Coordinates of C-alpha atoms and ligand atoms in Angstrom, one line a residue:
X1 CA 14.4 -30.2 -64.8
X2 CA 13.7 -30.7 -68.6
X3 CA 10.1 -29.6 -68.4
X4 CA 10.9 -26.5 -66.6
X5 CA 13.6 -25.5 -69.1
X6 CA 11.0 -25.9 -71.8
X7 CA 8.4 -23.7 -70.0
X8 CA 10.9 -21.3 -68.6
X9 CA 8.7 -18.2 -69.1
X10 CA 5.8 -19.8 -67.2
X11 CA 8.2 -21.0 -64.4
X12 CA 9.3 -17.4 -63.7
X13 CA 5.9 -15.7 -64.3
X14 CA 4.1 -18.1 -61.9
X15 CA 6.7 -17.4 -59.2
X16 CA 6.3 -13.7 -59.7
X17 CA 2.6 -14.0 -59.4
X18 CA 2.9 -16.2 -56.3
X19 CA 5.1 -13.7 -54.5
X20 CA 3.0 -10.7 -55.4
X21 CA 0.2 -12.2 -53.4
X22 CA 2.3 -12.9 -50.3
X23 CA 2.0 -10.4 -47.4
X24 CA 5.2 -8.4 -46.9
X25 CA 6.0 -9.8 -43.5
X26 CA 8.6 -12.1 -41.9
X27 CA 6.0 -14.9 -41.8
X28 CA 5.3 -14.3 -45.5
X29 CA 9.0 -14.6 -46.3
X30 CA 9.3 -17.8 -44.4
X31 CA 6.1 -19.6 -45.5
X32 CA 4.5 -19.3 -42.1
X33 CA 7.7 -20.2 -40.2
X34 CA 8.5 -16.7 -39.0
X35 CA 9.4 -18.2 -35.7
X36 CA 12.6 -19.7 -37.1
X37 CA 14.0 -16.3 -38.1
X38 CA 16.1 -15.8 -34.9
X39 CA 17.7 -19.2 -35.1
X40 CA 18.4 -18.7 -38.7
X41 CA 20.0 -15.3 -38.2
X42 CA 22.1 -16.5 -35.3
X43 CA 23.4 -19.4 -37.3
X44 CA 24.3 -17.2 -40.2
X45 CA 26.0 -14.6 -38.0
X46 CA 28.2 -17.3 -36.4
X47 CA 29.2 -18.5 -39.9
X48 CA 30.0 -15.0 -41.2
X49 CA 32.1 -14.2 -38.2
X50 CA 34.4 -17.1 -39.0
X51 CA 35.4 -15.3 -42.2
X52 CA 35.3 -11.6 -41.3
X53 CA 38.4 -9.9 -39.9
X54 CA 41.0 -12.6 -39.2
X55 CA 39.3 -14.9 -41.7
X56 CA 40.4 -12.6 -44.6
X57 CA 36.9 -11.3 -45.7
X58 CA 36.5 -7.5 -45.5
X59 CA 33.3 -5.9 -44.1
X60 CA 32.9 -3.3 -46.8
X61 CA 29.9 -4.2 -48.9
X62 CA 27.3 -7.1 -49.0
X63 CA 24.6 -8.0 -51.5
X64 CA 21.4 -9.6 -50.2
X65 CA 19.9 -11.7 -53.1
X66 CA 16.2 -12.5 -53.1
X67 CA 16.2 -10.1 -50.2
X68 CA 12.4 -9.8 -49.9
X69 CA 11.5 -7.4 -47.1
X70 CA 15.1 -7.1 -46.0
X71 CA 14.8 -9.6 -43.1
X72 CA 18.5 -10.7 -43.6
X73 CA 19.7 -7.2 -44.5
X74 CA 18.3 -5.8 -41.3
X75 CA 19.4 -8.4 -38.7
X76 CA 22.5 -9.9 -40.3
X77 CA 24.1 -7.8 -43.0
X78 CA 23.7 -4.2 -41.9
X79 CA 25.1 -4.9 -38.4
X80 CA 28.2 -6.5 -40.0
X81 CA 28.9 -4.5 -43.3
X82 CA 29.3 -0.8 -44.0
X83 CA 27.1 -1.0 -47.1
X84 CA 24.4 -3.4 -48.2
X85 CA 22.6 -3.7 -51.5
X86 CA 19.3 -5.6 -52.0
X87 CA 18.0 -7.4 -55.1
X88 CA 14.6 -9.0 -55.4
X89 CA 12.0 -9.5 -58.2
X90 CA 9.1 -8.3 -56.1
X91 CA 8.8 -4.5 -55.9
X92 CA 6.3 -4.5 -53.1
X93 CA 8.8 -6.4 -50.9
X94 CA 11.6 -3.9 -51.6
X95 CA 9.2 -1.0 -50.8
X96 CA 8.5 -2.7 -47.4
X97 CA 12.2 -3.2 -46.9
X98 CA 12.7 0.6 -47.1
X99 CA 10.0 1.1 -44.5
X100 CA 11.2 -1.6 -42.2
X101 CA 14.9 -0.6 -42.4
X102 CA 13.8 3.0 -41.8
X103 CA 13.3 2.0 -38.1
X104 CA 17.0 2.7 -37.8
X105 CA 17.7 5.7 -40.0
X106 CA 21.5 5.5 -39.5
X107 CA 21.6 1.9 -40.6
X108 CA 19.1 2.6 -43.5
X109 CA 21.4 5.3 -44.7
X110 CA 24.1 2.6 -45.3
X111 CA 21.9 0.8 -47.9
X112 CA 23.5 1.4 -51.3
X113 CA 20.9 0.1 -53.8
X114 CA 17.5 -1.5 -54.0
X115 CA 17.6 -3.4 -57.3
X116 CA 14.2 -4.7 -58.5
X117 CA 15.2 -7.5 -60.8
X118 CA 15.1 -11.3 -61.2
X119 CA 18.4 -13.0 -60.4
X120 CA 18.3 -14.7 -63.8
X121 CA 18.8 -11.2 -65.3
X122 CA 20.8 -9.4 -62.6
X123 CA 24.4 -8.6 -63.2
X124 CA 26.1 -7.6 -59.9
X125 CA 28.8 -4.9 -60.3
X126 CA 32.3 -6.4 -60.8
X127 CA 34.7 -6.3 -57.8
X128 CA 32.1 -4.6 -55.5
X129 CA 31.1 -7.2 -52.9
X130 CA 32.8 -8.8 -49.9
X131 CA 29.8 -11.1 -49.3
X132 CA 27.0 -12.1 -51.6
X133 CA 24.2 -13.7 -49.6
X134 CA 21.8 -15.9 -51.5
X135 CA 19.1 -17.4 -49.2
X136 CA 15.9 -19.3 -49.9
X137 CA 15.7 -18.2 -53.6
X138 CA 17.9 -20.5 -55.7
X139 CA 14.9 -22.9 -56.2
X140 CA 13.4 -20.1 -58.3
X141 CA 16.2 -20.3 -60.9
X142 CA 16.6 -23.0 -63.6
X143 CA 19.9 -24.9 -63.5
X144 CA 21.4 -22.9 -66.4
X145 CA 20.4 -19.6 -64.8
X146 CA 21.7 -20.6 -61.4
X147 CA 25.1 -21.6 -62.8
X148 CA 25.3 -18.3 -64.8
X149 CA 24.2 -16.2 -61.8
X150 CA 26.8 -17.9 -59.6
X151 CA 29.5 -17.2 -62.2
X152 CA 28.5 -13.5 -62.3
X153 CA 28.6 -13.4 -58.5
X154 CA 32.1 -14.8 -58.4
X155 CA 33.1 -12.0 -60.8
X156 CA 31.5 -9.4 -58.5
X157 CA 33.6 -10.5 -55.5
X158 CA 36.4 -8.4 -54.0
X159 CA 39.6 -10.2 -52.9
X160 CA 38.8 -12.4 -49.9
X161 CA 35.1 -12.2 -50.8
X162 CA 32.5 -15.0 -50.4
X163 CA 29.3 -16.2 -52.0
X164 CA 27.0 -17.8 -49.4
X165 CA 24.1 -20.0 -50.5
X166 CA 21.8 -21.0 -47.7
X167 CA 18.8 -23.0 -48.8
X168 CA 16.5 -26.0 -48.5
X169 CA 17.9 -29.3 -49.7
X170 CA 15.8 -32.4 -50.7
X171 CA 16.6 -35.9 -49.7
X172 CA 16.8 -37.1 -53.3
X173 CA 16.5 -35.5 -56.8
X174 CA 14.6 -32.4 -57.8
X175 CA 11.3 -31.8 -55.9
X176 CA 9.1 -29.3 -57.7
X177 CA 6.7 -27.0 -55.9
X178 CA 3.8 -26.0 -58.1
X179 CA 2.4 -23.6 -55.6
X180 CA 5.3 -21.1 -55.5
X181 CA 6.8 -22.3 -58.8
X182 CA 10.2 -23.5 -57.5
X183 CA 12.3 -26.6 -57.2
X184 CA 14.2 -28.1 -54.3
X185 CA 17.4 -29.9 -55.3
X186 CA 19.3 -32.5 -53.3
X187 CA 22.8 -31.7 -52.1
X188 CA 24.8 -33.5 -54.8
X189 CA 22.8 -31.8 -57.6
X190 CA 23.4 -28.4 -55.9
X191 CA 27.1 -29.2 -55.5
X192 CA 27.3 -30.1 -59.2
X193 CA 25.9 -26.7 -60.2
X194 CA 28.3 -24.9 -57.9
X195 CA 31.2 -26.9 -59.5
X196 CA 29.9 -26.0 -63.0
X197 CA 29.9 -22.4 -62.0
X198 CA 33.6 -22.7 -61.2
X199 CA 33.2 -22.0 -57.5
X200 CA 34.9 -23.9 -54.7
X201 CA 33.2 -24.9 -51.4
X202 CA 35.3 -23.4 -48.5
X203 CA 32.8 -24.3 -45.8
X204 CA 29.6 -26.2 -45.5
X205 CA 27.2 -26.8 -42.6
X206 CA 23.7 -27.9 -42.0
X207 CA 21.4 -25.8 -39.8
X208 CA 20.7 -28.0 -36.8
X209 CA 18.0 -26.2 -34.9
X210 CA 15.2 -25.9 -37.4
X211 CA 11.8 -27.8 -37.0
X212 CA 12.0 -31.5 -38.0
X213 CA 9.1 -31.2 -40.5
X214 CA 10.8 -28.8 -42.9
X215 CA 13.5 -29.5 -45.5
X216 CA 17.1 -29.7 -44.3
X217 CA 18.8 -26.4 -44.7
X218 CA 22.4 -26.3 -45.8
X219 CA 24.8 -23.3 -46.0
X220 CA 27.6 -23.3 -48.5
X221 CA 30.4 -20.7 -48.4
X222 CA 31.9 -20.4 -51.8
X223 CA 34.6 -18.5 -53.7
Ligands
SAM301 C1 11.3 -17.4 -49.4 S1 11.5 -15.7 -49.7 C2 13.1 -15.4 -49.0 C3 13.4 -14.0 -48.7 C4 14.7 -13.7 -48.0 N1 15.8 -14.3 -48.7 C5 14.6 -14.2 -46.6 O1 15.2 -15.3 -46.3 O2 14.0 -13.6 -45.7 C6 11.9 -15.7 -51.5 C7 12.2 -14.4 -52.1 O3 12.7 -14.6 -53.4 C8 12.1 -13.6 -54.3 N2 12.3 -14.1 -55.6 C9 11.5 -15.1 -56.2 N3 12.0 -15.4 -57.4 C10 13.0 -14.5 -57.7 C11 13.9 -14.3 -58.8 N4 13.8 -15.0 -59.9 N5 14.8 -13.4 -58.7 C12 14.9 -12.6 -57.5 N6 14.1 -12.8 -56.4 C13 13.2 -13.7 -56.5 C14 10.7 -13.4 -53.8 O4 10.2 -12.2 -54.2 C15 11.0 -13.5 -52.2 O5 11.3 -12.2 -51.7

């Protein structure tokens, strides 16, 4: 990723510009694949339920990273956790998240914070979160920033807490995407960054029911 490290400012600015122009809809969040949202959420729910309760992870507070319009907060995290915080770099998406979550005022009242910030700069509060969910956003961080962010996430976990990374994985190496200014890493590169961050993989699975033509999607539960 040498070139990207050299032109870091452009890498982040171009991504911000790209997302500002994307409609604040589920289809916008999923690059036109809004139809996979149900399968995605169901797979994530099954994974989280392994850890909640008997699994030793509490259901107090979750953080949705790169939350966008709150697709995951609404369908996965608010039904399972007492409080949910959202962080995203695109203000328009967080504004839409407030509107969309407002469909259920009782659930919306359990949102703690809407943080408008890039994950490369975001410092989650220490010892606050039972689950930190990071989905379809790590490709927007450089290697160094991803490692540092994962370290800060680990420090923000409560006892029994989990960091979950769910994202596209390439077949080999780093595949850049100049359209949205991101990269897709292969699984061994991603695992290397997780290890550098000092996190341990406690569970790993590949989403089985997604369309064949998209990248493989892997979920790593870390602590
Ligand atoms: C593919 S969408 C995924 C949204 C959400 N995680 C979901 O699965 O519905 C990527 C999101 O990452 C956000 N994003 C891009 N770069 C970011 C950064 N550096 N820090 C935080 N959020 C970022 C975008 O604004 C967008 O909401």
